[in-house]
Amino acid sequence: MSAIKIDKITKRFGTKTAVNNLSLEINEGELFALLGVNGAGKTTLIKTLTCLLKPNDGEAYILGKSVTTQADEVKKLINLSTQETAVAPNLTVRENLMMIAGIYGMDKESAKAKTDEMINKLSFGDYENQRAKTLSGGWQRKLSIAMALITEPKVLFLDEPTLGLDVLARRELWELVRKLKGKMTIILTTHYMEEAESLSDRIGVMINSNLITVGTPDELMKKTETHSVEEAFVKIAGGGLNEN
Amino acid sequence: MRIKAFASRNIKELIRDPLSYIFCLGFPLIMLLVMSVIGQSIPENEGTAIFNVQNQSAGTAVFGLAFVMLFAALLISKDRASALLCRLFASPMRSVDFILGYTLPLIIIAAAQLAVNVISSVIIGAAVGESFNFLNLLMSLAVHIPTIFLFIGLGIIFGTLFNEKSSPGISSIIVSLAPMLGGVWMPIDAMGGVILTIAKIFPFYHAVKASRTVLAGSSEGVAASILILCAWAAVIFILSIFVFKAKMRSEKK
């Protein structure tokens, strides 16, 4: 079964079409990167798949559950790390993790065990009792992602997870995402081509609300006769895709 | 579990904000003290009865609860501005979890505020030779229950409809109007006329009036005041649920 099946989804805001008749299937355990310039429709697509927006047309299924008619079921299967850091500022690292565990229905013991595990796994030991608002941007972002991971989602949406992070923090996060590969389905949006090339099984490129092409990094480079995903992306964005 | 987890977060956010102590507890307490001192300093006549500690206690309780509205509006509008609420909207939380998760901590804050108000009033009363009847005190606390829901409902509405910059401003208008129309610091009954007619339309007058009457050991007009207050509280709180749910739905469009 596909982890995600998108069937001709269209999302409009007034007269502006943000996602246009988009169809796509993503396999279980796959790490799928969604590339596109600002305003291409990546975040709108993520928001539609996470039940934050309702599509105007079309349908999408997460592990067979409809995002439009079975949103409550879908929400139990997924988690999301938004583009902006989404933490409770006056709560400590530990409290933020415990809160999310509780919201996803874990009992106190399970929530505590999972929180301990996340604190160890993501090296939060020195900061666990520090309030989120006092953490650096990098650590806040890491906490935001930890809050998405603690629920062990079947499908994880990472919307520009490394935005604004320094190179070391970004590399550390890549390692974390790499370790998750195969354990859950991950949909990642990013502006960092190196990130997409290094982490993803397949890449989809969105231009002006449309999904232009999908393929492995090698396939994209081959299609565009380029030597890196960045060059391939630039060529696709410039309309120079060779679909032969 | 979801409600507990979210409510626990909200109460921590509220009690860890120093402004909560300054505005929810400190400011009403200072007003109680100042107005009681004024009451002791001016010659006694019909209009000055509102400044005795008992009457000020009832009025300050309503004034203080208005700040609960301000904090509800701030908490919700701040959450809306941050990505946290977006994350929670994508979680299994339903609108009832959000409403109760916001309401329960605010009830706790309101209860704590009333407790501080009662204790302070008893102490100030003892200092100036005014005593409180314990049973009347308990009854007056019960009278404040609809007022708590009224202000929490208003806070949810303002926090849902306005952003974090405008929601405190809108709430401040109510914070200023509530004691004025409630007759907390002015003898609105003695003034009569248009101001009394207007005051009687709004719930604040009835909240203060019912509490003062009960504290004085009387029941005259209390039932009517409580009825009007409950009607206002029910309408506003139910409206707040609809507004919040409608906002959740509209953000999906």
PDB file of N, CA, C and O in Angstrom, chain B residues 12-56:
ATOM      1  N   LYS B  12       0.643  26.533  32.706  1.00  0.00           N
ATOM      2  CA  LYS B  12       2.069  26.863  32.881  1.00  0.00           C
ATOM      3  C   LYS B  12       2.407  28.152  32.146  1.00  0.00           C
ATOM      4  O   LYS B  12       3.138  28.996  32.654  1.00  0.00           O
ATOM      5  N   GLU B  13       1.877  28.286  30.919  1.00  0.00           N
ATOM      6  CA  GLU B  13       2.125  29.524  30.157  1.00  0.00           C
ATOM      7  C   GLU B  13       1.607  30.734  30.942  1.00  0.00           C
ATOM      8  O   GLU B  13       2.241  31.780  30.975  1.00  0.00           O
ATOM      9  N   LEU B  14       0.443  30.585  31.572  1.00  0.00           N
ATOM     10  CA  LEU B  14      -0.164  31.712  32.282  1.00  0.00           C
ATOM     11  C   LEU B  14       0.588  32.052  33.570  1.00  0.00           C
ATOM     12  O   LEU B  14       0.911  33.210  33.810  1.00  0.00           O
ATOM     13  N   ILE B  15       0.889  31.023  34.362  1.00  0.00           N
ATOM     14  CA  ILE B  15       1.494  31.338  35.671  1.00  0.00           C
ATOM     15  C   ILE B  15       2.979  31.687  35.553  1.00  0.00           C
ATOM     16  O   ILE B  15       3.552  32.248  36.477  1.00  0.00           O
ATOM     17  N   ARG B  16       3.567  31.377  34.390  1.00  0.00           N
ATOM     18  CA  ARG B  16       4.979  31.747  34.215  1.00  0.00           C
ATOM     19  C   ARG B  16       5.142  33.127  33.589  1.00  0.00           C
ATOM     20  O   ARG B  16       6.259  33.564  33.341  1.00  0.00           O
ATOM     21  N   ASP B  17       4.030  33.771  33.320  1.00  0.00           N
ATOM     22  CA  ASP B  17       4.088  35.125  32.774  1.00  0.00           C
ATOM     23  C   ASP B  17       3.938  36.101  33.937  1.00  0.00           C
ATOM     24  O   ASP B  17       2.894  36.144  34.583  1.00  0.00           O
ATOM     25  N   PRO B  18       4.970  36.906  34.232  1.00  0.00           N
ATOM     26  CA  PRO B  18       4.890  37.822  35.385  1.00  0.00           C
ATOM     27  C   PRO B  18       3.706  38.780  35.295  1.00  0.00           C
ATOM     28  O   PRO B  18       3.186  39.213  36.326  1.00  0.00           O
ATOM     29  N   LEU B  19       3.275  39.083  34.068  1.00  0.00           N
ATOM     30  CA  LEU B  19       2.134  40.002  33.912  1.00  0.00           C
ATOM     31  C   LEU B  19       0.871  39.445  34.566  1.00  0.00           C
ATOM     32  O   LEU B  19       0.006  40.193  35.010  1.00  0.00           O
ATOM     33  N   SER B  20       0.771  38.104  34.614  1.00  0.00           N
ATOM     34  CA  SER B  20      -0.399  37.482  35.245  1.00  0.00           C
ATOM     35  C   SER B  20      -0.504  37.915  36.698  1.00  0.00           C
ATOM     36  O   SER B  20      -1.600  38.192  37.192  1.00  0.00           O
ATOM     37  N   TYR B  21       0.649  37.953  37.379  1.00  0.00           N
ATOM     38  CA  TYR B  21       0.638  38.303  38.800  1.00  0.00           C
ATOM     39  C   TYR B  21       0.346  39.791  38.977  1.00  0.00           C
ATOM     40  O   TYR B  21      -0.382  40.191  39.865  1.00  0.00           O
ATOM     41  N   ILE B  22       0.934  40.583  38.074  1.00  0.00           N
ATOM     42  CA  ILE B  22       0.769  42.033  38.204  1.00  0.00           C
ATOM     43  C   ILE B  22      -0.689  42.421  37.950  1.00  0.00           C
ATOM     44  O   ILE B  22      -1.305  43.130  38.741  1.00  0.00           O
ATOM     45  N   PHE B  23      -1.249  41.921  36.846  1.00  0.00           N
ATOM     46  CA  PHE B  23      -2.594  42.359  36.468  1.00  0.00           C
ATOM     47  C   PHE B  23      -3.706  41.521  37.112  1.00  0.00           C
ATOM     48  O   PHE B  23      -4.714  42.065  37.521  1.00  0.00           O
ATOM     49  N   CYS B  24      -3.511  40.219  37.169  1.00  0.00           N
ATOM     50  CA  CYS B  24      -4.593  39.377  37.695  1.00  0.00           C
ATOM     51  C   CYS B  24      -4.699  39.486  39.212  1.00  0.00           C
ATOM     52  O   CYS B  24      -5.786  39.404  39.765  1.00  0.00           O
ATOM     53  N   LEU B  25      -3.569  39.623  39.893  1.00  0.00           N
ATOM     54  CA  LEU B  25      -3.612  39.649  41.348  1.00  0.00           C
ATOM     55  C   LEU B  25      -3.239  41.010  41.916  1.00  0.00           C
ATOM     56  O   LEU B  25      -3.968  41.575  42.724  1.00  0.00           O
ATOM     57  N   GLY B  26      -2.125  41.548  41.465  1.00  0.00           N
ATOM     58  CA  GLY B  26      -1.593  42.775  42.052  1.00  0.00           C
ATOM     59  C   GLY B  26      -2.495  43.982  41.874  1.00  0.00           C
ATOM     60  O   GLY B  26      -2.848  44.658  42.849  1.00  0.00           O
ATOM     61  N   PHE B  27      -2.880  44.251  40.629  1.00  0.00           N
ATOM     62  CA  PHE B  27      -3.637  45.463  40.330  1.00  0.00           C
ATOM     63  C   PHE B  27      -5.002  45.497  41.042  1.00  0.00           C
ATOM     64  O   PHE B  27      -5.318  46.491  41.717  1.00  0.00           O
ATOM     65  N   PRO B  28      -5.813  44.425  40.949  1.00  0.00           N
ATOM     66  CA  PRO B  28      -7.089  44.452  41.684  1.00  0.00           C
ATOM     67  C   PRO B  28      -6.893  44.623  43.194  1.00  0.00           C
ATOM     68  O   PRO B  28      -7.663  45.313  43.870  1.00  0.00           O
ATOM     69  N   LEU B  29      -5.818  44.017  43.695  1.00  0.00           N
ATOM     70  CA  LEU B  29      -5.538  44.104  45.134  1.00  0.00           C
ATOM     71  C   LEU B  29      -5.219  45.548  45.531  1.00  0.00           C
ATOM     72  O   LEU B  29      -5.704  46.054  46.558  1.00  0.00           O
ATOM     73  N   ILE B  30      -4.430  46.205  44.699  1.00  0.00           N
ATOM     74  CA  ILE B  30      -4.078  47.610  44.964  1.00  0.00           C
ATOM     75  C   ILE B  30      -5.348  48.472  44.918  1.00  0.00           C
ATOM     76  O   ILE B  30      -5.556  49.332  45.778  1.00  0.00           O
ATOM     77  N   MET B  31      -6.197  48.214  43.927  1.00  0.00           N
ATOM     78  CA  MET B  31      -7.444  48.981  43.816  1.00  0.00           C
ATOM     79  C   MET B  31      -8.332  48.774  45.046  1.00  0.00           C
ATOM     80  O   MET B  31      -8.938  49.718  45.558  1.00  0.00           O
ATOM     81  N   LEU B  32      -8.380  47.529  45.520  1.00  0.00           N
ATOM     82  CA  LEU B  32      -9.171  47.221  46.714  1.00  0.00           C
ATOM     83  C   LEU B  32      -8.653  48.027  47.907  1.00  0.00           C
ATOM     84  O   LEU B  32      -9.421  48.628  48.661  1.00  0.00           O
ATOM     85  N   LEU B  33      -7.332  48.027  48.036  1.00  0.00           N
ATOM     86  CA  LEU B  33      -6.687  48.727  49.143  1.00  0.00           C
ATOM     87  C   LEU B  33      -6.914  50.239  49.050  1.00  0.00           C
ATOM     88  O   LEU B  33      -7.341  50.883  50.007  1.00  0.00           O
ATOM     89  N   VAL B  34      -6.657  50.778  47.863  1.00  0.00           N
ATOM     90  CA  VAL B  34      -6.777  52.225  47.653  1.00  0.00           C
ATOM     91  C   VAL B  34      -8.214  52.688  47.879  1.00  0.00           C
ATOM     92  O   VAL B  34      -8.463  53.668  48.596  1.00  0.00           O
ATOM     93  N   MET B  35      -9.153  51.964  47.285  1.00  0.00           N
ATOM     94  CA  MET B  35     -10.556  52.376  47.407  1.00  0.00           C
ATOM     95  C   MET B  35     -11.063  52.230  48.839  1.00  0.00           C
ATOM     96  O   MET B  35     -11.886  53.021  49.299  1.00  0.00           O
ATOM     97  N   SER B  36     -10.545  51.237  49.548  1.00  0.00           N
ATOM     98  CA  SER B  36     -10.936  51.074  50.951  1.00  0.00           C
ATOM     99  C   SER B  36     -10.392  52.228  51.786  1.00  0.00           C
ATOM    100  O   SER B  36     -11.076  52.737  52.688  1.00  0.00           O
ATOM    101  N   VAL B  37      -9.171  52.659  51.469  1.00  0.00           N
ATOM    102  CA  VAL B  37      -8.576  53.807  52.171  1.00  0.00           C
ATOM    103  C   VAL B  37      -9.385  55.060  51.871  1.00  0.00           C
ATOM    104  O   VAL B  37      -9.702  55.854  52.771  1.00  0.00           O
ATOM    105  N   ILE B  38      -9.760  55.223  50.579  1.00  0.00           N
ATOM    106  CA  ILE B  38     -10.595  56.376  50.196  1.00  0.00           C
ATOM    107  C   ILE B  38     -11.907  56.340  50.977  1.00  0.00           C
ATOM    108  O   ILE B  38     -12.363  57.350  51.517  1.00  0.00           O
ATOM    109  N   GLY B  39     -12.493  55.129  51.058  1.00  0.00           N
ATOM    110  CA  GLY B  39     -13.758  54.957  51.780  1.00  0.00           C
ATOM    111  C   GLY B  39     -13.640  55.384  53.234  1.00  0.00           C
ATOM    112  O   GLY B  39     -14.578  55.933  53.823  1.00  0.00           O
ATOM    113  N   GLN B  40     -12.477  55.146  53.831  1.00  0.00           N
ATOM    114  CA  GLN B  40     -12.265  55.529  55.238  1.00  0.00           C
ATOM    115  C   GLN B  40     -12.006  57.025  55.383  1.00  0.00           C
ATOM    116  O   GLN B  40     -12.152  57.576  56.458  1.00  0.00           O
ATOM    117  N   SER B  41     -11.609  57.632  54.270  1.00  0.00           N
ATOM    118  CA  SER B  41     -11.174  59.035  54.353  1.00  0.00           C
ATOM    119  C   SER B  41     -12.279  60.039  54.065  1.00  0.00           C
ATOM    120  O   SER B  41     -12.148  61.210  54.405  1.00  0.00           O
ATOM    121  N   ILE B  42     -13.337  59.600  53.394  1.00  0.00           N
ATOM    122  CA  ILE B  42     -14.373  60.577  53.026  1.00  0.00           C
ATOM    123  C   ILE B  42     -15.571  60.497  53.989  1.00  0.00           C
ATOM    124  O   ILE B  42     -15.854  59.426  54.528  1.00  0.00           O
ATOM    125  N   PRO B  43     -16.241  61.641  54.173  1.00  0.00           N
ATOM    126  CA  PRO B  43     -17.388  61.651  55.092  1.00  0.00           C
ATOM    127  C   PRO B  43     -18.496  60.721  54.600  1.00  0.00           C
ATOM    128  O   PRO B  43     -18.715  60.600  53.400  1.00  0.00           O
ATOM    129  N   GLU B  44     -19.116  60.043  55.534  1.00  0.00           N
ATOM    130  CA  GLU B  44     -20.108  59.031  55.170  1.00  0.00           C
ATOM    131  C   GLU B  44     -21.411  59.663  54.686  1.00  0.00           C
ATOM    132  O   GLU B  44     -21.931  60.580  55.303  1.00  0.00           O
ATOM    133  N   ASN B  45     -21.894  59.231  53.546  1.00  0.00           N
ATOM    134  CA  ASN B  45     -23.250  59.581  53.105  1.00  0.00           C
ATOM    135  C   ASN B  45     -23.742  58.450  52.201  1.00  0.00           C
ATOM    136  O   ASN B  45     -23.038  57.449  52.015  1.00  0.00           O
ATOM    137  N   GLU B  46     -24.885  58.600  51.592  1.00  0.00           N
ATOM    138  CA  GLU B  46     -25.492  57.502  50.828  1.00  0.00           C
ATOM    139  C   GLU B  46     -24.588  57.002  49.696  1.00  0.00           C
ATOM    140  O   GLU B  46     -24.450  55.822  49.458  1.00  0.00           O
ATOM    141  N   GLY B  47     -23.966  57.971  49.032  1.00  0.00           N
ATOM    142  CA  GLY B  47     -23.144  57.621  47.867  1.00  0.00           C
ATOM    143  C   GLY B  47     -21.831  56.973  48.215  1.00  0.00           C
ATOM    144  O   GLY B  47     -21.199  56.339  47.358  1.00  0.00           O
ATOM    145  N   THR B  48     -21.357  57.113  49.425  1.00  0.00           N
ATOM    146  CA  THR B  48     -20.025  56.590  49.763  1.00  0.00           C
ATOM    147  C   THR B  48     -20.071  55.151  50.263  1.00  0.00           C
ATOM    148  O   THR B  48     -19.022  54.557  50.524  1.00  0.00           O
ATOM    149  N   ALA B  49     -21.284  54.594  50.378  1.00  0.00           N
ATOM    150  CA  ALA B  49     -21.387  53.212  50.887  1.00  0.00           C
ATOM    151  C   ALA B  49     -20.640  52.226  49.987  1.00  0.00           C
ATOM    152  O   ALA B  49     -20.153  51.197  50.459  1.00  0.00           O
ATOM    153  N   ILE B  50     -20.507  52.551  48.706  1.00  0.00           N
ATOM    154  CA  ILE B  50     -19.812  51.629  47.783  1.00  0.00           C
ATOM    155  C   ILE B  50     -18.340  51.481  48.142  1.00  0.00           C
ATOM    156  O   ILE B  50     -17.684  50.547  47.710  1.00  0.00           O
ATOM    157  N   PHE B  51     -17.807  52.438  48.935  1.00  0.00           N
ATOM    158  CA  PHE B  51     -16.382  52.367  49.275  1.00  0.00           C
ATOM    159  C   PHE B  51     -16.100  51.550  50.530  1.00  0.00           C
ATOM    160  O   PHE B  51     -14.948  51.413  50.929  1.00  0.00           O
ATOM    161  N   ASN B  52     -17.156  51.062  51.189  1.00  0.00           N
ATOM    162  CA  ASN B  52     -16.828  50.209  52.334  1.00  0.00           C
ATOM    163  C   ASN B  52     -16.218  48.890  51.830  1.00  0.00           C
ATOM    164  O   ASN B  52     -16.417  48.516  50.660  1.00  0.00           O
ATOM    165  N   VAL B  53     -15.466  48.238  52.670  1.00  0.00           N
ATOM    166  CA  VAL B  53     -14.657  47.093  52.231  1.00  0.00           C
ATOM    167  C   VAL B  53     -15.520  45.993  51.620  1.00  0.00           C
ATOM    168  O   VAL B  53     -15.152  45.392  50.603  1.00  0.00           O
ATOM    169  N   GLN B  54     -16.671  45.766  52.221  1.00  0.00           N
ATOM    170  CA  GLN B  54     -17.550  44.709  51.726  1.00  0.00           C
ATOM    171  C   GLN B  54     -17.972  44.964  50.273  1.00  0.00           C
ATOM    172  O   GLN B  54     -17.890  44.091  49.421  1.00  0.00           O
ATOM    173  N   ASN B  55     -18.407  46.206  50.027  1.00  0.00           N
ATOM    174  CA  ASN B  55     -18.834  46.547  48.667  1.00  0.00           C
ATOM    175  C   ASN B  55     -17.658  46.575  47.690  1.00  0.00           C
ATOM    176  O   ASN B  55     -17.784  46.191  46.528  1.00  0.00           O
ATOM    177  N   GLN B  56     -16.523  47.052  48.173  1.00  0.00           N
ATOM    178  CA  GLN B  56     -15.340  47.074  47.313  1.00  0.00           C
ATOM    179  C   GLN B  56     -14.865  45.655  46.986  1.00  0.00           C
ATOM    180  O   GLN B  56     -14.395  45.378  45.889  1.00  0.00           O
TER     181      GLN B  56
END
